[in-house]
Short mmCIF file of C-alpha atoms in Angstrom, two decimals:
data_model
loop_
_atom_site.label_atom_id
_atom_site.label_comp_id
_atom_site.label_asym_id
_atom_site.label_seq_id
_atom_site.Cartn_x
_atom_site.Cartn_y
_atom_site.Cartn_z
CA MET A 1 93.28 85.27 -2.48
CA VAL A 2 93.97 88.57 -0.80
CA LYS A 3 93.25 88.84 2.94
CA CYS A 4 91.80 92.09 4.08
CA GLN A 5 93.32 93.59 7.14
CA GLN A 6 90.96 93.98 10.08
CA SER A 7 90.10 97.58 10.49
CA THR A 8 90.83 99.34 13.74
CA PRO A 9 87.63 99.95 15.70
CA TYR A 10 86.71 103.53 16.39
CA LYS A 11 84.27 104.89 18.95
CA VAL A 12 81.72 106.92 17.13
CA ALA A 13 79.82 109.49 19.15
CA ILE A 14 76.16 109.22 18.20
CA PRO A 15 74.13 112.20 19.25
CA LEU A 16 71.24 111.27 21.55
CA ARG A 17 67.88 112.83 21.68
CA PRO A 18 67.49 114.97 24.85
CA GLU A 19 64.71 112.79 26.31
CA LEU A 20 66.83 109.61 25.88
CA ALA A 21 69.78 111.25 27.60
CA VAL A 22 67.58 112.13 30.58
CA ILE A 23 66.27 108.54 30.83
CA ILE A 24 69.79 107.06 30.69
CA SER A 25 70.98 109.50 33.34
CA LEU A 26 68.09 108.49 35.62
CA LEU A 27 68.85 104.79 35.06
CA LYS A 28 72.49 105.30 36.02
CA SER A 29 71.49 107.16 39.17
CA THR A 30 69.05 104.38 40.13
CA ILE A 31 71.73 101.72 39.63
CA ARG A 32 74.17 103.67 41.85
CA ILE A 33 71.53 103.99 44.60
CA VAL A 34 70.65 100.27 44.41
CA LYS A 35 74.33 99.29 44.65
CA LYS A 36 74.87 101.64 47.58
CA ASN A 37 71.84 100.29 49.48
CA SER A 38 72.90 96.74 48.72
CA ALA A 39 76.34 97.47 50.13
CA LYS A 40 74.76 98.96 53.26
CA ARG A 41 72.55 95.89 53.71
CA SER A 42 75.57 93.66 53.17
CA GLY A 43 77.46 95.62 55.81
CA LYS A 44 74.56 95.31 58.22
CA LYS A 45 74.41 91.57 57.62
CA GLN A 46 78.14 91.35 58.17
CA ARG A 47 77.84 93.26 61.44
CA ARG A 48 74.97 91.08 62.58
CA ARG A 49 77.23 88.07 62.40
CA HIS A 50 78.90 89.42 65.52
CA SER A 51 76.59 89.11 68.50
CA ILE A 52 76.57 92.32 70.53
CA MET A 53 77.91 92.11 74.07
CA ALA A 54 75.28 92.77 76.71
CA PHE A 55 76.63 94.54 79.79
CA GLU A 56 73.73 93.35 81.93
CA MET A 57 75.75 93.31 85.17
CA ILE A 58 76.87 96.94 85.10
CA ARG A 59 75.55 98.85 88.10
CA LEU A 60 76.18 102.61 88.33
CA ASP A 61 75.93 104.23 91.76
CA ARG A 62 74.81 107.83 91.34
CA ALA A 63 75.31 108.51 95.07
CA SER A 64 79.00 107.55 94.86
CA ASP A 65 81.84 110.08 94.86
CA GLU A 66 83.35 108.21 91.90
CA PRO A 67 82.26 109.83 88.60
CA LEU A 68 79.86 107.80 86.45
CA HIS A 69 82.32 107.58 83.56
CA GLU A 70 84.97 106.17 85.93
CA GLN A 71 82.51 103.58 87.25
CA LEU A 72 81.54 102.65 83.70
CA TYR A 73 85.16 102.43 82.54
CA ARG A 74 86.16 100.25 85.50
CA GLN A 75 83.23 97.85 85.23
CA ILE A 76 83.59 97.38 81.45
CA ARG A 77 87.33 96.80 81.83
CA ASP A 78 86.79 94.22 84.59
CA GLU A 79 84.20 92.40 82.51
CA LEU A 80 86.48 92.33 79.47
CA VAL A 81 89.38 90.97 81.50
CA SER A 82 87.33 88.25 83.20
CA ALA A 83 85.51 87.01 80.07
CA THR A 84 86.46 85.03 76.96
CA PHE A 85 85.67 86.41 73.53
CA ASN A 86 85.82 85.19 69.96
CA SER A 87 85.13 86.72 66.59
CA ASN A 88 81.39 86.15 66.95
CA SER A 89 80.86 87.66 70.41
CA SER A 90 83.18 90.61 70.72
CA ARG A 91 81.27 93.65 69.35
CA LEU A 92 80.22 96.33 71.82
CA PRO A 93 76.90 98.14 71.61
CA SER A 94 77.00 101.67 70.21
CA SER A 95 77.51 104.51 72.65
CA ARG A 96 73.96 105.69 71.97
CA GLU A 97 72.43 102.24 72.73
CA LEU A 98 74.50 101.77 75.89
CA ALA A 99 73.66 105.26 77.12
CA ILE A 100 69.93 104.55 76.71
CA ASP A 101 70.23 101.15 78.44
CA LEU A 102 72.13 102.61 81.42
CA GLY A 103 70.14 105.84 81.65
CA VAL A 104 73.21 108.08 81.33
CA SER A 105 74.36 110.68 78.82
CA ARG A 106 76.11 109.63 75.64
CA PHE A 107 79.03 111.83 76.71
CA THR A 108 79.57 109.64 79.80
CA VAL A 109 79.75 106.51 77.64
CA ASN A 110 82.08 108.15 75.11
CA VAL A 111 84.51 109.22 77.85
CA ALA A 112 84.64 105.63 79.18
CA PHE A 113 85.05 104.18 75.67
CA SER A 114 87.79 106.72 74.85
CA ARG A 115 89.86 105.65 77.85
CA LEU A 116 89.38 101.96 77.03
CA HIS A 117 90.54 102.71 73.47
CA SER A 118 93.63 104.54 74.66
CA GLU A 119 94.61 101.73 77.04
CA GLY A 120 94.29 99.07 74.36
CA TYR A 121 91.10 97.31 75.47
CA LEU A 122 89.00 98.31 72.46
CA HIS A 123 89.54 98.98 68.77
CA SER A 124 87.23 100.34 66.08
CA ARG A 125 86.52 99.12 62.57
CA ILE A 126 85.21 101.71 60.17
CA GLY A 127 81.64 100.88 59.24
CA SER A 128 81.53 97.85 61.54
CA GLY A 129 81.62 99.11 65.12
CA THR A 130 83.71 98.84 68.27
CA PHE A 131 85.29 95.50 69.22
CA VAL A 132 87.26 93.97 72.07
CA ALA A 133 90.99 94.10 71.39
CA GLU A 134 92.77 90.83 70.87
CA PRO A 135 94.94 90.26 72.77
CA LEU A 136 93.99 92.34 75.80
CA PRO A 137 96.70 94.36 77.61
CA GLU A 138 96.51 91.89 80.53
CA THR A 139 98.00 89.23 78.28
CA PHE A 140 101.34 91.04 78.29
CA LEU A 141 101.12 92.12 81.92
CA SER A 142 100.40 88.64 83.20
CA ALA A 143 103.32 87.19 81.27
CA ARG A 144 105.71 89.12 83.54
CA ILE A 145 104.17 87.77 86.72
CA ALA A 146 105.52 84.49 88.01
CA LYS A 147 102.92 81.76 87.88
CA ALA A 148 101.54 80.81 91.24
CA GLU A 149 101.65 77.24 92.40
CA PRO A 150 98.58 75.37 91.14
CA HIS A 151 95.87 74.95 93.72
CA ILE A 152 95.27 71.29 94.38
CA GLU A 153 91.66 70.66 95.22
CA ARG A 154 90.58 67.69 97.23
CA PRO A 155 88.15 65.36 95.51
CA PRO A 156 84.53 66.01 96.46
CA ARG A 157 82.92 63.97 99.18
CA LEU A 158 80.40 61.91 97.26
CA SER A 159 77.46 60.09 98.74
CA ASP A 160 77.60 56.35 99.33
CA ARG A 161 74.80 56.08 96.78
CA VAL A 162 77.05 57.30 93.95
CA ARG A 163 80.11 55.39 95.16
CA ASP A 164 78.22 52.10 95.20
CA ILE A 165 76.90 52.26 91.62
CA PRO A 166 78.48 49.24 89.86
CA ASP A 167 79.53 51.19 86.75
CA ARG A 168 83.18 51.32 85.75
CA ARG A 169 82.77 53.71 82.84
CA ALA A 170 84.56 57.05 83.01
CA GLY A 171 85.20 60.18 80.95
CA LYS A 172 84.42 59.88 77.23
CA GLN A 173 83.04 56.36 77.68
CA PHE A 174 79.72 58.04 78.51
CA ASP A 175 79.66 60.07 75.28
CA PHE A 176 78.41 57.37 72.90
CA GLY A 177 75.77 55.70 75.06
CA ILE A 178 75.33 51.98 75.49
CA ALA A 179 75.76 51.16 71.80
CA GLY A 180 79.17 52.87 71.57
CA PRO A 181 80.58 54.62 68.49
CA PRO A 182 79.10 53.86 65.04
CA GLY A 183 80.29 50.88 63.04
CA VAL A 184 80.03 47.10 63.18
CA THR A 185 80.55 46.47 66.89
CA PHE A 186 78.22 43.50 67.62
CA VAL A 187 77.03 45.22 70.80
CA PRO A 188 74.17 43.07 72.13
CA ALA A 189 70.52 44.12 72.04
CA VAL A 190 70.84 47.00 69.54
CA ALA A 191 68.00 47.40 67.03
CA ALA A 192 68.22 48.04 63.26
CA LEU A 193 67.56 51.76 63.48
CA ASP A 194 68.13 52.37 59.76
CA GLU A 195 64.97 50.35 59.11
CA PHE A 196 62.72 52.59 61.18
CA PRO A 197 59.93 54.18 59.03
CA ILE A 198 61.01 57.72 59.77
CA GLU A 199 58.99 59.29 56.94
CA THR A 200 55.77 57.83 58.33
CA TRP A 201 56.73 58.92 61.84
CA GLU A 202 57.51 62.48 60.74
CA ARG A 203 54.25 62.71 58.81
CA LEU A 204 52.26 61.64 61.87
CA ARG A 205 54.26 64.04 64.02
CA ALA A 206 53.46 66.94 61.68
CA GLU A 207 49.77 66.00 61.68
CA VAL A 208 49.45 65.88 65.48
CA LEU A 209 51.25 69.23 65.73
CA ALA A 210 48.93 70.75 63.15
CA LYS A 211 45.89 69.41 64.98
CA LYS A 212 46.83 70.09 68.61
CA GLY A 213 49.32 72.90 68.10
CA ALA A 214 50.55 74.76 71.16
CA HIS A 215 48.69 72.36 73.46
CA LEU A 216 51.53 69.86 72.91
CA LEU A 217 54.08 72.45 74.02
CA GLN A 218 52.54 72.77 77.48
CA TYR A 219 53.40 70.78 80.60
CA ALA A 220 51.73 67.41 80.16
CA SER A 221 50.13 64.78 82.38
CA SER A 222 52.43 62.86 84.71
CA ARG A 223 50.23 59.85 83.99
CA GLY A 224 50.80 60.10 80.24
CA ASP A 225 48.89 60.99 77.08
CA PRO A 226 45.37 59.49 77.37
CA ASP A 227 45.26 58.39 73.72
CA LEU A 228 48.62 56.65 74.11
CA ARG A 229 47.57 54.91 77.32
CA LYS A 230 44.38 53.69 75.66
CA ALA A 231 46.29 52.42 72.62
CA LEU A 232 48.87 50.65 74.79
CA ALA A 233 46.20 49.00 76.95
CA THR A 234 44.49 47.67 73.81
CA TYR A 235 47.79 46.36 72.42
CA LEU A 236 48.83 44.68 75.68
CA CYS A 237 45.46 42.96 76.11
CA ASP A 238 45.25 41.80 72.49
CA TYR A 239 48.88 40.83 71.80
CA ARG A 240 50.56 40.24 75.15
CA GLY A 241 47.73 38.55 77.05
CA ALA A 242 47.64 41.26 79.74
CA ARG A 243 44.58 42.20 81.79
CA CYS A 244 44.33 45.94 82.25
CA HIS A 245 42.57 49.21 81.47
CA PRO A 246 44.12 52.54 80.40
CA ASP A 247 44.09 54.01 83.92
CA GLN A 248 46.65 51.39 84.97
CA ILE A 249 49.16 52.62 82.38
CA ILE A 250 51.84 55.16 83.35
CA ILE A 251 54.09 56.49 80.59
CA THR A 252 57.78 56.53 81.55
CA ALA A 253 61.14 57.42 80.00
CA GLY A 254 61.99 53.74 79.55
CA THR A 255 62.37 50.56 81.58
CA GLN A 256 65.07 51.92 83.85
CA GLN A 257 62.80 54.74 85.01
CA ALA A 258 60.01 52.20 85.47
CA MET A 259 62.32 50.20 87.74
CA MET A 260 63.29 53.29 89.71
CA ILE A 261 59.68 54.36 90.20
CA SER A 262 58.75 50.85 91.37
CA ALA A 263 61.69 50.64 93.78
CA MET A 264 60.98 54.09 95.21
CA ALA A 265 57.33 53.18 95.71
CA LEU A 266 57.91 49.85 97.45
CA VAL A 267 61.38 49.50 98.95
CA ASN A 268 62.78 51.31 101.97
CA ARG A 269 66.55 51.63 102.35
CA GLY A 270 68.05 48.29 103.27
CA GLU A 271 65.04 46.20 102.30
CA VAL A 272 65.58 43.30 99.90
CA ALA A 273 65.25 43.23 96.11
CA TRP A 274 65.75 39.94 94.29
CA ILE A 275 67.25 39.96 90.80
CA GLU A 276 68.19 37.14 88.46
CA ASP A 277 71.80 35.97 88.47
CA PRO A 278 72.95 36.32 85.74
CA GLY A 279 70.70 39.23 84.97
CA PHE A 280 70.30 42.69 83.49
CA TYR A 281 73.14 44.81 84.89
CA GLN A 282 70.98 47.97 84.88
CA ALA A 283 68.53 46.30 87.28
CA ARG A 284 71.36 45.80 89.75
CA ARG A 285 72.35 49.47 89.39
CA VAL A 286 68.83 50.87 89.68
CA PHE A 287 67.65 48.87 92.67
CA GLY A 288 70.95 49.43 94.46
CA PHE A 289 70.80 53.16 93.72
CA ALA A 290 67.27 53.26 95.18
CA GLY A 291 68.69 51.95 98.45
CA ALA A 292 67.63 48.31 98.24
CA THR A 293 69.81 45.42 99.38
CA VAL A 294 70.22 43.56 96.09
CA VAL A 295 70.18 39.77 96.50
CA PRO A 296 71.15 37.70 93.43
CA ARG A 297 68.99 34.63 92.77
CA PRO A 298 70.26 31.84 90.50
CA VAL A 299 68.34 30.80 87.38
CA ASP A 300 67.82 27.33 85.95
CA ARG A 301 66.21 26.13 82.73
CA GLU A 302 62.77 27.23 84.01
CA GLY A 303 63.77 30.71 85.21
CA ILE A 304 64.51 32.31 88.58
CA THR A 305 64.68 29.90 91.54
CA ILE A 306 62.32 30.65 94.40
CA ALA A 307 63.32 28.41 97.34
CA ARG A 308 65.21 30.30 100.04
CA PRO A 309 66.71 29.50 103.45
CA SER A 310 64.34 30.35 106.31
CA LYS A 311 66.84 32.81 107.87
CA GLN A 312 66.94 35.08 104.83
CA ARG A 313 64.71 38.14 104.72
CA SER A 314 61.80 38.10 102.32
CA PRO A 315 62.09 40.32 99.25
CA LYS A 316 59.99 43.43 98.76
CA ILE A 317 60.40 43.32 94.98
CA ILE A 318 61.50 40.57 92.57
CA TYR A 319 62.93 41.51 89.17
CA VAL A 320 62.43 38.91 86.40
CA THR A 321 62.56 38.63 82.59
CA PRO A 322 60.17 35.68 82.07
CA SER A 323 59.54 35.92 78.30
CA HIS A 324 63.24 35.96 77.42
CA GLN A 325 65.71 35.73 80.30
CA PHE A 326 68.54 38.20 79.96
CA PRO A 327 71.22 37.24 79.09
CA LEU A 328 70.84 33.44 78.83
CA GLY A 329 67.61 33.47 76.81
CA MET A 330 65.46 30.78 78.44
CA THR A 331 61.69 31.23 78.85
CA MET A 332 60.12 30.86 82.30
CA SER A 333 57.90 27.79 82.47
CA LEU A 334 54.20 28.03 83.30
CA SER A 335 54.63 26.15 86.58
CA ARG A 336 57.45 28.48 87.66
CA ARG A 337 55.31 31.49 86.80
CA THR A 338 52.41 30.36 88.96
CA ASP A 339 54.78 29.41 91.78
CA LEU A 340 56.41 32.83 91.62
CA ILE A 341 53.07 34.66 91.82
CA ASP A 342 52.02 32.47 94.79
CA PHE A 343 55.35 33.15 96.52
CA ALA A 344 55.01 36.92 96.04
CA ARG A 345 51.48 36.90 97.44
CA THR A 346 52.55 34.85 100.46
CA CYS A 347 55.49 37.08 101.44
CA GLY A 348 53.87 40.40 100.47
CA ALA A 349 56.30 41.08 97.60
CA TYR A 350 55.75 42.54 94.14
CA ILE A 351 57.12 41.12 90.90
CA PHE A 352 58.66 43.51 88.38
CA GLU A 353 58.17 41.90 84.94
CA ASP A 354 60.58 43.30 82.36
CA ASP A 355 59.06 42.14 79.07
CA HIS A 356 61.97 43.18 76.86
CA ASN A 357 62.27 41.63 73.38
CA SER A 358 59.08 39.60 73.82
CA GLU A 359 57.92 40.74 70.36
CA PHE A 360 60.98 39.20 68.69
CA ARG A 361 60.42 35.48 69.11
CA TYR A 362 61.46 33.28 66.19
CA THR A 363 60.04 29.84 67.09
CA GLY A 364 56.28 30.15 67.43
CA PRO A 365 54.09 33.09 68.52
CA PRO A 366 55.06 35.41 71.36
CA LEU A 367 54.23 34.01 74.80
CA PRO A 368 51.61 35.71 77.01
CA CYS A 369 53.01 37.87 79.76
CA LEU A 370 53.24 36.98 83.45
CA GLN A 371 50.88 39.80 84.37
CA GLY A 372 48.01 38.04 82.57
CA LEU A 373 48.24 35.16 85.08
CA ASP A 374 48.16 37.43 88.13
CA ASN A 375 44.90 37.43 90.08
CA ALA A 376 46.43 38.93 93.22
CA GLY A 377 47.64 42.31 91.90
CA ARG A 378 51.30 41.44 92.52
CA VAL A 379 52.85 41.94 89.07
CA ILE A 380 54.20 45.29 87.82
CA TYR A 381 54.57 44.96 84.05
CA ALA A 382 57.02 47.20 82.17
CA GLY A 383 57.82 47.64 78.50
CA THR A 384 59.87 49.99 76.33
CA MET A 385 60.00 51.28 72.77
CA SER A 386 63.82 51.29 72.71
CA LYS A 387 64.19 47.93 70.94
CA ILE A 388 60.98 48.10 68.91
CA LEU A 389 61.26 51.67 67.57
CA TYR A 390 64.43 53.53 68.60
CA PRO A 391 66.26 54.11 71.91
CA SER A 392 66.49 57.91 71.87
CA LEU A 393 62.68 58.13 71.82
CA ARG A 394 62.89 57.46 75.58
CA LEU A 395 59.35 56.18 75.92
CA GLY A 396 58.27 53.20 77.97
CA TYR A 397 55.38 52.32 80.24
CA ILE A 398 54.32 50.69 83.48
CA LEU A 399 51.21 48.56 83.76
CA ALA A 400 50.72 48.88 87.52
CA PRO A 401 48.38 47.09 89.94
CA GLU A 402 45.56 49.50 90.70
CA GLN A 403 46.67 50.08 94.29
CA LEU A 404 50.08 51.32 93.09
CA VAL A 405 48.99 53.66 90.30
CA GLU A 406 48.64 56.89 92.29
CA PRO A 407 51.82 56.43 94.38
CA MET A 408 53.78 55.81 91.18
CA ILE A 409 52.33 58.86 89.46
CA LYS A 410 53.38 61.00 92.43
CA ILE A 411 56.94 59.66 92.15
CA ARG A 412 56.99 60.28 88.39
CA ALA A 413 55.85 63.86 88.97
CA VAL A 414 58.76 64.39 91.37
CA MET A 415 61.32 62.90 88.96
CA ASP A 416 60.69 64.78 85.71
CA GLN A 417 56.95 65.51 85.46
CA HIS A 418 56.32 63.77 82.14
CA SER A 419 57.68 62.45 78.85
CA PRO A 420 57.63 64.69 75.73
CA ALA A 421 53.99 65.31 74.80
CA ILE A 422 54.70 65.52 71.05
CA ASP A 423 56.37 62.10 70.98
CA GLN A 424 53.57 60.57 73.05
CA ALA A 425 50.90 61.91 70.69
CA THR A 426 52.86 60.69 67.66
CA LEU A 427 53.29 57.22 69.16
CA ALA A 428 49.56 57.06 69.90
CA ARG A 429 48.82 57.63 66.20
CA PHE A 430 51.55 55.15 65.23
CA LEU A 431 49.79 52.51 67.36
CA THR A 432 46.16 53.22 66.51
CA GLU A 433 46.70 53.42 62.75
CA GLY A 434 48.41 50.03 62.59
CA PHE A 435 51.96 51.14 61.82
CA PHE A 436 53.29 49.71 65.11
CA LEU A 437 52.17 46.14 64.42
CA SER A 438 53.29 46.37 60.79
CA HIS A 439 56.72 47.51 61.94
CA ILE A 440 57.01 44.66 64.46
CA LYS A 441 56.08 42.05 61.83
CA ARG A 442 58.54 43.49 59.31
CA MET A 443 61.36 43.69 61.85
CA ARG A 444 60.69 40.17 63.15
CA LYS A 445 61.13 38.87 59.61
CA LEU A 446 64.28 40.94 59.06
CA TYR A 447 65.81 39.90 62.40
CA SER A 448 64.99 36.25 61.74
CA ASP A 449 66.89 36.43 58.44
CA ARG A 450 69.91 38.16 60.04
CA ARG A 451 69.81 35.72 62.94
CA GLU A 452 70.01 32.67 60.66
CA TYR A 453 72.79 34.25 58.64
CA PHE A 454 74.76 35.15 61.77
CA ILE A 455 74.48 31.57 63.06
CA GLU A 456 75.71 30.20 59.72
CA GLN A 457 78.66 32.60 59.39
CA PHE A 458 79.67 32.38 63.05
CA ASN A 459 79.73 28.58 63.09
CA ASN A 460 81.63 28.45 59.80
CA LEU A 461 84.27 30.97 60.83
CA LEU A 462 84.59 30.80 64.62
CA SER A 463 83.50 27.33 65.74
CA ASN A 464 87.14 26.52 66.67
CA TYR A 465 86.97 29.14 69.42
CA PHE A 466 83.30 29.34 70.46
CA THR A 467 80.17 27.27 70.98
CA LEU A 468 77.18 29.38 69.98
CA GLU A 469 74.05 29.02 72.11
CA ILE A 470 70.90 29.67 70.09
CA PRO A 471 67.93 31.18 72.02
CA GLU A 472 64.32 31.23 70.83
CA ALA A 473 64.01 35.03 71.00
CA GLY A 474 65.93 38.26 71.45
CA LEU A 475 68.57 40.30 69.64
CA HIS A 476 71.78 38.61 70.84
CA PHE A 477 73.61 35.29 71.20
CA VAL A 478 75.79 33.87 73.95
CA ALA A 479 79.05 32.42 72.61
CA TRP A 480 80.86 30.15 75.09
CA LEU A 481 84.64 29.93 74.77
CA ARG A 482 85.97 26.44 74.08
CA ARG A 483 89.22 27.23 75.95
CA LYS A 484 89.23 29.46 79.04
CA THR A 485 92.84 30.45 78.40
CA ASP A 486 91.82 32.20 75.13
CA LEU A 487 89.73 34.85 76.91
CA PRO A 488 92.45 37.53 77.49
CA LEU A 489 93.64 37.37 73.89
CA ILE A 490 90.12 37.36 72.44
CA THR A 491 89.19 40.34 74.59
CA HIS A 492 92.30 42.18 73.37
CA VAL A 493 91.51 41.39 69.74
CA CYS A 494 87.95 42.71 70.11
CA GLY A 495 89.29 46.02 71.41
CA GLU A 496 91.90 46.13 68.66
CA ILE A 497 89.38 45.83 65.81
CA GLY A 498 86.59 47.86 67.43
CA PHE A 499 84.23 45.04 68.38
CA ARG A 500 82.24 45.39 71.60
CA PRO A 501 80.58 42.09 72.49
CA SER A 502 79.83 42.10 76.21
CA PRO A 503 81.54 39.61 78.53
CA LEU A 504 78.91 37.38 80.09
CA SER A 505 80.65 37.81 83.44
CA SER A 506 79.36 41.41 83.60
CA CYS A 507 75.84 40.00 84.09
CA PHE A 508 76.77 37.81 87.09
CA MET A 509 76.84 38.90 90.71
CA LYS A 510 77.59 35.80 92.77
CA ALA A 511 78.00 32.77 90.54
CA GLN A 512 81.27 32.17 88.68
CA PRO A 513 80.37 31.62 85.02
CA GLU A 514 82.27 29.85 82.32
CA PRO A 515 83.89 32.44 79.99
CA ALA A 516 81.55 33.66 77.26
CA LEU A 517 80.73 36.74 75.17
CA THR A 518 77.32 38.07 74.12
CA PHE A 519 77.09 39.14 70.46
CA GLY A 520 74.39 41.36 68.98
CA PHE A 521 73.28 40.70 65.41
CA ALA A 522 70.12 42.70 64.68
CA ALA A 523 71.60 46.09 63.79
CA TRP A 524 73.83 44.93 60.93
CA SER A 525 73.16 43.75 57.39
CA ARG A 526 74.27 40.40 55.98
CA ALA A 527 77.25 42.03 54.29
CA GLN A 528 78.32 43.73 57.52
CA ILE A 529 77.90 40.51 59.50
CA ARG A 530 80.01 38.55 57.00
CA GLU A 531 82.70 41.22 56.82
CA GLY A 532 82.84 41.70 60.60
CA LEU A 533 82.99 38.02 61.50
CA SER A 534 85.54 37.33 58.73
CA LYS A 535 87.79 40.07 60.08
CA PHE A 536 87.41 38.74 63.63
CA ALA A 537 88.21 35.17 62.53
CA ALA A 538 91.22 36.25 60.46
CA VAL A 539 92.82 38.10 63.38
CA LEU A 540 92.11 35.24 65.80
CA ASN A 541 93.55 32.70 63.36
CA SER A 542 96.75 34.73 62.99
CA LYS A 543 97.22 35.04 66.75
CA LEU A 544 96.00 31.69 68.09
CA LYS A 545 97.47 29.33 65.50
#
């Protein structure tokens, strides 16, 4: 079989009809124009990536003996030297634009720019514009000057109010918030945020924005969204046993703001505030910051103790967590509740009822709130969405006695006017359309499952070191150390592996507690709980045995 050699290709000139040649020529011209315009647009886009410097502070004195171009040169140079520039903020306006802005001739601007160019402060890029030189001439000049001795500033004179806040955090410890960095940390009282129905929430949010539009972007009521207050009043009466109407509800940025508003409304500097001991550390901070003399009151199995020596001053406000005492977890008995209300009425005090975690009770239905027993108008009831929905929502509420409503609204208006109107309107829909109760029921079931699993794993892996106390409600456990001498090493191990259970001692003011840690469980899945506790046990076993 004979292979044929491939023939060499030749370009054959085929004569075109005149009209076709004209059409092809026009097409080529169109393509060139399109490419050219595209390149121009690309160049414009590229230039727009550099934000143009705005010389808003330039002031030209036409009555001065100094020529305008000298004034302009000097002021631009001084601004360049004193500022910091990067590749996105170093382009100067065109001489034409700057001349129009300053009301001078373009020649004046060009003379100033020319001198700045010659002295090395500016450089031009063809087709892009004029930019600040990098580095500036001062970089080389300053290198020859001996550095002056650093100026040592004295620390600022802070108020006693700031100095007395019992908060040891500093620097980057504030960056992550209470929950700390992400991961399995077992921080107490953190909710399972990955289970929040965000799609439903965003749909409701979009609907309220579409319906109310720009109205939700205005300043809002210091009292709170009326639909939200109505929905909350209905919920509190039906599910928490409260007695109220919507006008008694004030929307806040959470329980801490509710405490601050209450303290500012009732307590003068130096007057007494009772708090539980052990108790919520933020209550100690807030009431102390408001100027109250904070007096710790011990708790027993029924709740806060009331009896006091006759020489002690009566409290103006009493902070309690009756549904689920923080951090020990007991529930205030009915007899103690009635005694507390009678005591407050007798001495002219108000009770601040922090009803945190009352929705998450695992043995029987949630207990009615203390406010529902109050016939004397002495209980200020406060709740928050931080544990039920998510903390960064920053929405809570006060159910205030009628005589305190207006004073509290005035204080709220001084603090920050109001909570975000869009979030309030969204939450109102979330409540009225039944999603709130559905979410609570679903989360109670989820938390109950994680709680049982945590108890099982903790007792199996760590019972040699801890005795786990099991409360009826809440999102954390108290684990008592079996040997006091193990506390320093256990604390070190927690820091080493990134765990952040809180020492129970941080909740005490006066009493000396037995060593214990508080562990959160709600925010982590079964697999995370098992892995975290196994890691903790393995490290402890290697170091303590």
